[in-house]
Short mmCIF file of C-alpha atoms in Angstrom, two decimals:
data_model
loop_
_atom_site.label_atom_id
_atom_site.label_comp_id
_atom_site.label_asym_id
_atom_site.label_seq_id
_atom_site.Cartn_x
_atom_site.Cartn_y
_atom_site.Cartn_z
CA UNK A 1 -17.04 -5.91 -27.11
CA UNK A 2 -16.94 -9.64 -25.92
CA UNK A 3 -15.77 -10.70 -22.46
CA UNK A 4 -12.11 -11.59 -23.65
CA UNK A 5 -11.47 -8.10 -25.32
CA UNK A 6 -12.91 -6.46 -22.29
CA UNK A 7 -10.55 -8.37 -19.94
CA UNK A 8 -7.67 -7.64 -22.15
CA UNK A 9 -8.48 -3.81 -22.13
CA UNK A 10 -8.89 -3.91 -18.36
CA UNK A 11 -5.57 -5.83 -17.99
CA UNK A 12 -3.66 -3.17 -19.77
CA UNK A 13 -5.47 -0.39 -17.98
CA UNK A 14 -4.70 -2.05 -14.62
CA UNK A 15 -1.01 -2.44 -15.55
CA UNK A 16 -0.55 1.05 -16.99
CA UNK A 17 -2.15 2.73 -13.85
CA UNK A 18 -0.04 0.77 -11.41
CA UNK A 19 3.37 0.17 -12.96
CA UNK A 20 4.62 3.77 -12.84
CA UNK A 21 4.02 3.87 -9.01
CA UNK A 22 5.73 0.50 -8.55
CA UNK A 23 8.75 1.66 -10.61
CA UNK A 24 8.90 4.76 -8.58
CA UNK A 25 8.98 2.82 -5.38
CA UNK A 26 11.76 0.51 -6.70
CA UNK A 27 13.81 3.64 -7.61
CA UNK A 28 13.55 4.95 -4.00
CA UNK A 29 14.22 1.42 -2.63
CA UNK A 30 17.40 1.14 -4.81
CA UNK A 31 18.48 4.47 -3.81
CA UNK A 32 18.11 3.68 -0.04
CA UNK A 33 20.05 0.43 -0.57
CA UNK A 34 23.09 1.93 -2.39
CA UNK A 35 23.43 5.43 -1.37
CA UNK A 36 22.74 5.23 2.48
CA UNK A 37 25.19 3.16 4.59
CA UNK A 38 23.65 0.27 6.56
CA UNK A 39 21.90 1.47 9.75
CA UNK A 40 22.53 5.09 9.05
CA UNK A 41 18.90 5.99 8.15
CA UNK A 42 17.79 3.86 11.20
CA UNK A 43 20.06 5.78 13.57
CA UNK A 44 18.57 9.09 12.39
CA UNK A 45 14.96 8.06 13.15
CA UNK A 46 13.08 8.11 16.41
CA UNK A 47 12.56 4.84 18.38
CA UNK A 48 9.67 5.93 20.28
CA UNK A 49 6.49 4.05 19.06
CA UNK A 50 4.07 7.02 18.95
CA UNK A 51 6.62 9.44 17.47
CA UNK A 52 7.75 6.94 14.96
CA UNK A 53 4.29 6.08 13.85
CA UNK A 54 3.29 9.74 13.37
CA UNK A 55 6.54 10.32 11.39
CA UNK A 56 6.02 7.26 9.21
CA UNK A 57 2.40 8.35 8.55
CA UNK A 58 3.78 11.62 7.01
CA UNK A 59 6.55 10.23 4.79
CA UNK A 60 4.25 9.99 1.91
CA UNK A 61 3.93 13.78 1.75
CA UNK A 62 7.68 13.92 0.65
CA UNK A 63 7.84 10.49 -1.08
CA UNK A 64 4.60 10.28 -3.02
CA UNK A 65 4.96 6.48 -4.08
CA UNK A 66 1.36 6.08 -3.64
CA UNK A 67 -0.07 2.48 -3.70
CA UNK A 68 2.09 -0.30 -4.82
CA UNK A 69 5.24 1.86 -4.82
CA UNK A 70 4.97 1.81 -1.02
CA UNK A 71 5.62 -1.96 -0.83
CA UNK A 72 9.22 -2.15 -2.13
CA UNK A 73 10.06 1.06 -0.04
CA UNK A 74 8.67 -0.57 3.18
CA UNK A 75 10.62 -3.66 2.45
CA UNK A 76 13.78 -1.73 2.05
CA UNK A 77 13.10 0.30 5.27
CA UNK A 78 12.88 -2.90 7.17
CA UNK A 79 16.08 -4.30 5.79
CA UNK A 80 17.68 -0.90 6.66
CA UNK A 81 16.65 -1.49 10.27
CA UNK A 82 14.14 1.30 10.41
CA UNK A 83 11.67 0.91 13.34
CA UNK A 84 8.60 -1.12 12.51
CA UNK A 85 6.33 1.61 13.85
CA UNK A 86 7.76 3.86 11.06
CA UNK A 87 7.55 1.20 8.43
CA UNK A 88 4.01 -0.01 8.84
CA UNK A 89 2.57 3.48 9.48
CA UNK A 90 4.20 4.55 6.27
CA UNK A 91 2.89 1.47 4.47
CA UNK A 92 -0.74 2.36 5.59
CA UNK A 93 -0.63 6.05 5.02
CA UNK A 94 1.57 6.50 1.90
CA UNK A 95 -1.10 5.48 -0.68
CA UNK A 96 -3.55 8.17 0.59
CA UNK A 97 -1.59 10.81 2.58
CA UNK A 98 0.30 12.14 -0.44
CA UNK A 99 -0.08 15.17 -2.80
CA UNK A 100 -1.06 13.14 -5.78
CA UNK A 101 -4.06 11.22 -4.16
CA UNK A 102 -5.31 14.21 -2.16
CA UNK A 103 -5.34 16.35 -5.38
CA UNK A 104 -7.10 13.73 -7.42
CA UNK A 105 -9.67 12.95 -4.77
CA UNK A 106 -10.43 16.69 -4.59
CA UNK A 107 -10.77 16.77 -8.52
CA UNK A 108 -13.05 13.67 -8.53
CA UNK A 109 -15.19 14.97 -5.50
CA UNK A 110 -15.09 18.75 -5.63
CA UNK A 111 -18.29 19.10 -3.68
CA UNK A 112 -17.39 16.66 -0.85
CA UNK A 113 -14.55 18.22 0.89
CA UNK A 114 -15.76 16.66 4.12
CA UNK A 115 -15.18 13.16 2.72
CA UNK A 116 -11.63 14.13 1.63
CA UNK A 117 -11.02 15.34 5.17
CA UNK A 118 -12.22 12.22 6.71
CA UNK A 119 -10.35 10.10 4.31
CA UNK A 120 -7.18 11.67 5.34
CA UNK A 121 -7.93 11.79 9.02
CA UNK A 122 -9.08 8.15 9.20
CA UNK A 123 -6.00 6.95 7.29
CA UNK A 124 -3.70 8.96 9.49
CA UNK A 125 -5.27 7.48 12.67
CA UNK A 126 -5.28 3.94 11.23
CA UNK A 127 -1.65 4.32 10.16
CA UNK A 128 -0.61 5.48 13.64
CA UNK A 129 -2.48 2.82 15.52
CA UNK A 130 -1.37 -0.06 13.19
CA UNK A 131 2.31 1.29 13.32
CA UNK A 132 2.16 1.15 17.17
CA UNK A 133 0.72 -2.45 17.08
CA UNK A 134 3.37 -3.76 14.85
CA UNK A 135 6.14 -1.96 16.86
CA UNK A 136 5.66 -4.63 19.54
CA UNK A 137 6.81 -7.33 17.16
CA UNK A 138 10.40 -8.23 18.02
CA UNK A 139 12.24 -8.77 14.69
CA UNK A 140 15.42 -10.45 16.24
CA UNK A 141 16.61 -11.72 12.88
CA UNK A 142 17.94 -8.41 11.74
CA UNK A 143 21.76 -8.73 11.84
CA UNK A 144 24.23 -5.89 11.14
CA UNK A 145 27.87 -6.94 10.83
CA UNK A 146 29.87 -3.90 11.38
CA UNK A 147 33.17 -5.74 10.50
CA UNK A 148 32.17 -5.77 6.98
CA UNK A 149 31.59 -2.98 4.51
CA UNK A 150 28.51 -4.75 3.34
CA UNK A 151 25.98 -5.81 5.58
CA UNK A 152 23.79 -9.03 5.88
CA UNK A 153 20.12 -8.20 6.69
CA UNK A 154 17.23 -10.51 7.01
CA UNK A 155 13.77 -10.16 8.64
CA UNK A 156 11.39 -12.75 9.75
CA UNK A 157 8.58 -10.54 8.47
CA UNK A 158 9.84 -10.79 4.93
CA UNK A 159 10.05 -13.51 2.33
CA UNK A 160 12.51 -11.64 0.13
CA UNK A 161 14.62 -8.68 -0.27
CA UNK A 162 18.32 -9.17 0.56
CA UNK A 163 19.48 -8.01 -2.84
CA UNK A 164 23.20 -7.22 -3.28
CA UNK A 165 23.84 -7.52 0.40
CA UNK A 166 26.64 -10.30 0.73
CA UNK A 167 28.01 -10.46 -2.82
CA UNK A 168 31.83 -9.77 -2.59
CA UNK A 169 31.86 -8.54 -6.17
CA UNK A 170 29.94 -5.48 -5.05
CA UNK A 171 33.21 -4.12 -3.56
CA UNK A 172 34.37 -3.60 -7.20
CA UNK A 173 31.38 -2.03 -8.51
CA UNK A 174 30.44 1.70 -8.41
CA UNK A 175 27.31 2.86 -6.60
CA UNK A 176 25.67 3.77 -9.95
CA UNK A 177 26.08 0.11 -11.34
CA UNK A 178 24.67 -1.29 -8.05
CA UNK A 179 21.82 1.02 -8.20
CA UNK A 180 21.01 0.00 -11.77
CA UNK A 181 21.38 -3.83 -11.12
CA UNK A 182 19.00 -3.58 -8.08
CA UNK A 183 16.60 -1.41 -9.98
CA UNK A 184 16.49 -4.08 -12.76
CA UNK A 185 16.16 -7.09 -10.34
CA UNK A 186 13.45 -5.55 -8.10
CA UNK A 187 11.56 -4.31 -11.10
CA UNK A 188 11.57 -7.81 -12.58
CA UNK A 189 10.71 -9.48 -9.38
CA UNK A 190 7.77 -7.15 -8.37
CA UNK A 191 6.69 -6.43 -11.80
CA UNK A 192 6.01 -10.09 -12.53
CA UNK A 193 3.75 -10.19 -9.48
CA UNK A 194 1.98 -7.03 -10.58
CA UNK A 195 1.30 -8.48 -13.90
CA UNK A 196 -0.31 -11.54 -12.36
CA UNK A 197 -2.22 -9.38 -10.06
CA UNK A 198 -3.49 -7.15 -12.94
CA UNK A 199 -4.54 -10.12 -14.80
CA UNK A 200 -6.53 -11.59 -11.93
CA UNK A 201 -8.12 -8.23 -11.15
CA UNK A 202 -9.02 -7.90 -15.00
CA UNK A 203 -10.88 -11.20 -15.03
CA UNK A 204 -12.65 -10.43 -11.77
CA UNK A 205 -13.63 -6.88 -12.97
CA UNK A 206 -14.92 -8.48 -16.20
CA UNK A 207 -17.38 -10.79 -14.46
CA UNK A 208 -18.10 -8.88 -11.26
CA UNK A 209 -21.81 -8.06 -11.00
CA UNK A 210 -21.25 -4.45 -9.80
CA UNK A 211 -24.69 -3.07 -10.24
CA UNK A 212 -26.22 -6.20 -8.45
CA UNK A 213 -23.71 -5.84 -5.55
CA UNK A 214 -24.69 -2.15 -5.22
CA UNK A 215 -28.45 -3.14 -4.92
CA UNK A 216 -27.69 -5.50 -2.05
CA UNK A 217 -27.03 -2.74 0.34
CA UNK A 218 -30.23 -2.27 2.49
CA UNK A 219 -28.81 -0.58 5.55
CA UNK A 220 -25.58 1.19 6.74
CA UNK A 221 -23.70 -1.85 7.77
CA UNK A 222 -24.38 -3.92 4.52
CA UNK A 223 -23.56 -0.85 2.40
CA UNK A 224 -20.26 -0.44 4.22
CA UNK A 225 -19.36 -4.10 3.71
CA UNK A 226 -20.41 -4.19 0.13
CA UNK A 227 -18.45 -1.07 -0.75
CA UNK A 228 -15.42 -2.35 1.12
CA UNK A 229 -15.48 -5.53 -0.89
CA UNK A 230 -16.24 -3.79 -4.11
CA UNK A 231 -13.13 -1.64 -3.63
CA UNK A 232 -10.94 -4.63 -2.96
CA UNK A 233 -12.16 -6.42 -6.13
CA UNK A 234 -12.22 -3.47 -8.41
CA UNK A 235 -8.48 -2.72 -7.63
CA UNK A 236 -8.58 0.88 -8.85
CA UNK A 237 -5.67 2.17 -6.87
CA UNK A 238 -5.52 4.79 -4.28
CA UNK A 239 -4.96 7.85 -6.55
CA UNK A 240 -8.01 6.79 -8.82
CA UNK A 241 -10.58 4.98 -6.75
CA UNK A 242 -12.35 8.22 -5.85
CA UNK A 243 -13.47 8.67 -9.53
CA UNK A 244 -15.48 5.50 -9.22
CA UNK A 245 -17.61 7.12 -6.54
CA UNK A 246 -18.84 10.16 -8.45
CA UNK A 247 -21.76 8.33 -10.38
CA UNK A 248 -23.02 6.38 -7.40
CA UNK A 249 -22.82 8.79 -4.42
CA UNK A 250 -26.57 9.37 -4.30
CA UNK A 251 -27.29 5.65 -3.97
CA UNK A 252 -25.19 5.04 -0.93
CA UNK A 253 -24.74 6.48 2.55
CA UNK A 254 -21.53 8.53 3.32
CA UNK A 255 -19.95 5.82 5.57
CA UNK A 256 -19.91 3.36 2.80
CA UNK A 257 -18.00 5.92 0.60
CA UNK A 258 -15.33 6.09 3.14
CA UNK A 259 -15.01 2.22 3.64
CA UNK A 260 -14.52 2.00 -0.32
CA UNK A 261 -11.71 4.42 -0.09
CA UNK A 262 -9.89 3.28 3.06
CA UNK A 263 -9.48 -0.45 2.70
CA UNK A 264 -8.75 -0.74 -1.00
CA UNK A 265 -6.13 2.13 -0.91
CA UNK A 266 -3.96 -0.21 1.01
CA UNK A 267 -5.03 -3.83 -0.11
CA UNK A 268 -6.75 -4.82 -3.25
CA UNK A 269 -6.30 -7.75 -5.66
CA UNK A 270 -3.27 -6.22 -7.48
CA UNK A 271 -1.56 -5.16 -4.26
CA UNK A 272 -2.29 -8.45 -2.57
CA UNK A 273 -0.03 -10.27 -5.06
CA UNK A 274 2.79 -7.72 -4.38
CA UNK A 275 2.22 -7.98 -0.52
CA UNK A 276 2.31 -11.89 -0.82
CA UNK A 277 5.64 -11.82 -2.61
CA UNK A 278 7.29 -9.63 0.00
CA UNK A 279 5.65 -10.22 3.36
CA UNK A 280 4.91 -13.51 5.16
CA UNK A 281 1.24 -14.81 5.29
CA UNK A 282 1.11 -14.04 8.96
CA UNK A 283 1.94 -10.39 8.47
CA UNK A 284 -0.64 -10.08 5.55
CA UNK A 285 -3.39 -11.78 7.68
CA UNK A 286 -2.83 -9.39 10.66
CA UNK A 287 -2.60 -6.44 8.44
CA UNK A 288 -5.72 -7.30 6.58
CA UNK A 289 -7.67 -8.00 9.82
CA UNK A 290 -6.58 -4.73 11.43
CA UNK A 291 -7.38 -2.67 8.20
CA UNK A 292 -10.75 -4.35 8.01
CA UNK A 293 -11.72 -3.70 11.72
CA UNK A 294 -10.36 -0.03 11.62
CA UNK A 295 -12.10 0.56 8.27
CA UNK A 296 -15.48 -0.73 9.63
CA UNK A 297 -15.08 1.41 12.86
CA UNK A 298 -14.25 4.58 11.08
CA UNK A 299 -16.88 4.10 8.36
CA UNK A 300 -19.58 3.60 10.99
CA UNK A 301 -18.56 6.51 13.13
CA UNK A 302 -18.34 8.82 10.01
CA UNK A 303 -21.73 7.57 8.79
CA UNK A 304 -23.54 7.97 12.02
CA UNK A 305 -21.96 11.02 13.57
CA UNK A 306 -20.40 13.12 10.91
CA UNK A 307 -22.24 12.74 7.66
#
């Protein structure tokens, strides 16, 4: 198989494994927009930073949108006025703390239950901490006009997302029609970016010197950094990235395994395109930096003290 055939095969593989989760997330997003009155959901949720972050980190257990599907849901939650502590802890935790990813990780690594435990625990702590940090951002651009049956919403954290908000024609449409219309529009918008991300990831995966990179790891720190970067570039997705570890577990220290699972479960080449289409550059930079620092910290702690 030449490189072009390999790239095409990888592209379709990337797309097939990611698209169902994105579409599921768009379905949830459309349902939140159409069937929940503006601000109703936000009024039901706690405003306390710590409580909100803990709650947001657990939402994936009942809404298993996994990676990629968490992005449209997080955008919709922001536009619904949900506290940022809940939104960002959900964004971090949902790809990992959900029944699908937990079960697949157990199937991929049946003899490493400690790694599954620390993956869940580290993700949960990261989600809570990052949720609390982002809760201090004052998003004053959210406006709720109670005089209108439809509400205008905008957030300075977002690039896009005000679908079907101020269109007067929506008064004449049934909720089901609005749901289908938004489902189509968000699927096209985000699906386009997912296709682009899958293509970029396929090209990188085709030419990435995986085995050479693995051989570069000479100590705990370099192994953690190499596996973190490898997870980002391979873009396997949070439900499936644990299967990559099975053949190479004996070659690396335990801390590097955790770094591979933590960072790439939230941000990888495919997800970066989606995040870039929804959030501002400033948000993505802060999010990436925080994820990198927390991943490095937990991987070192796990590798030195709990392995």
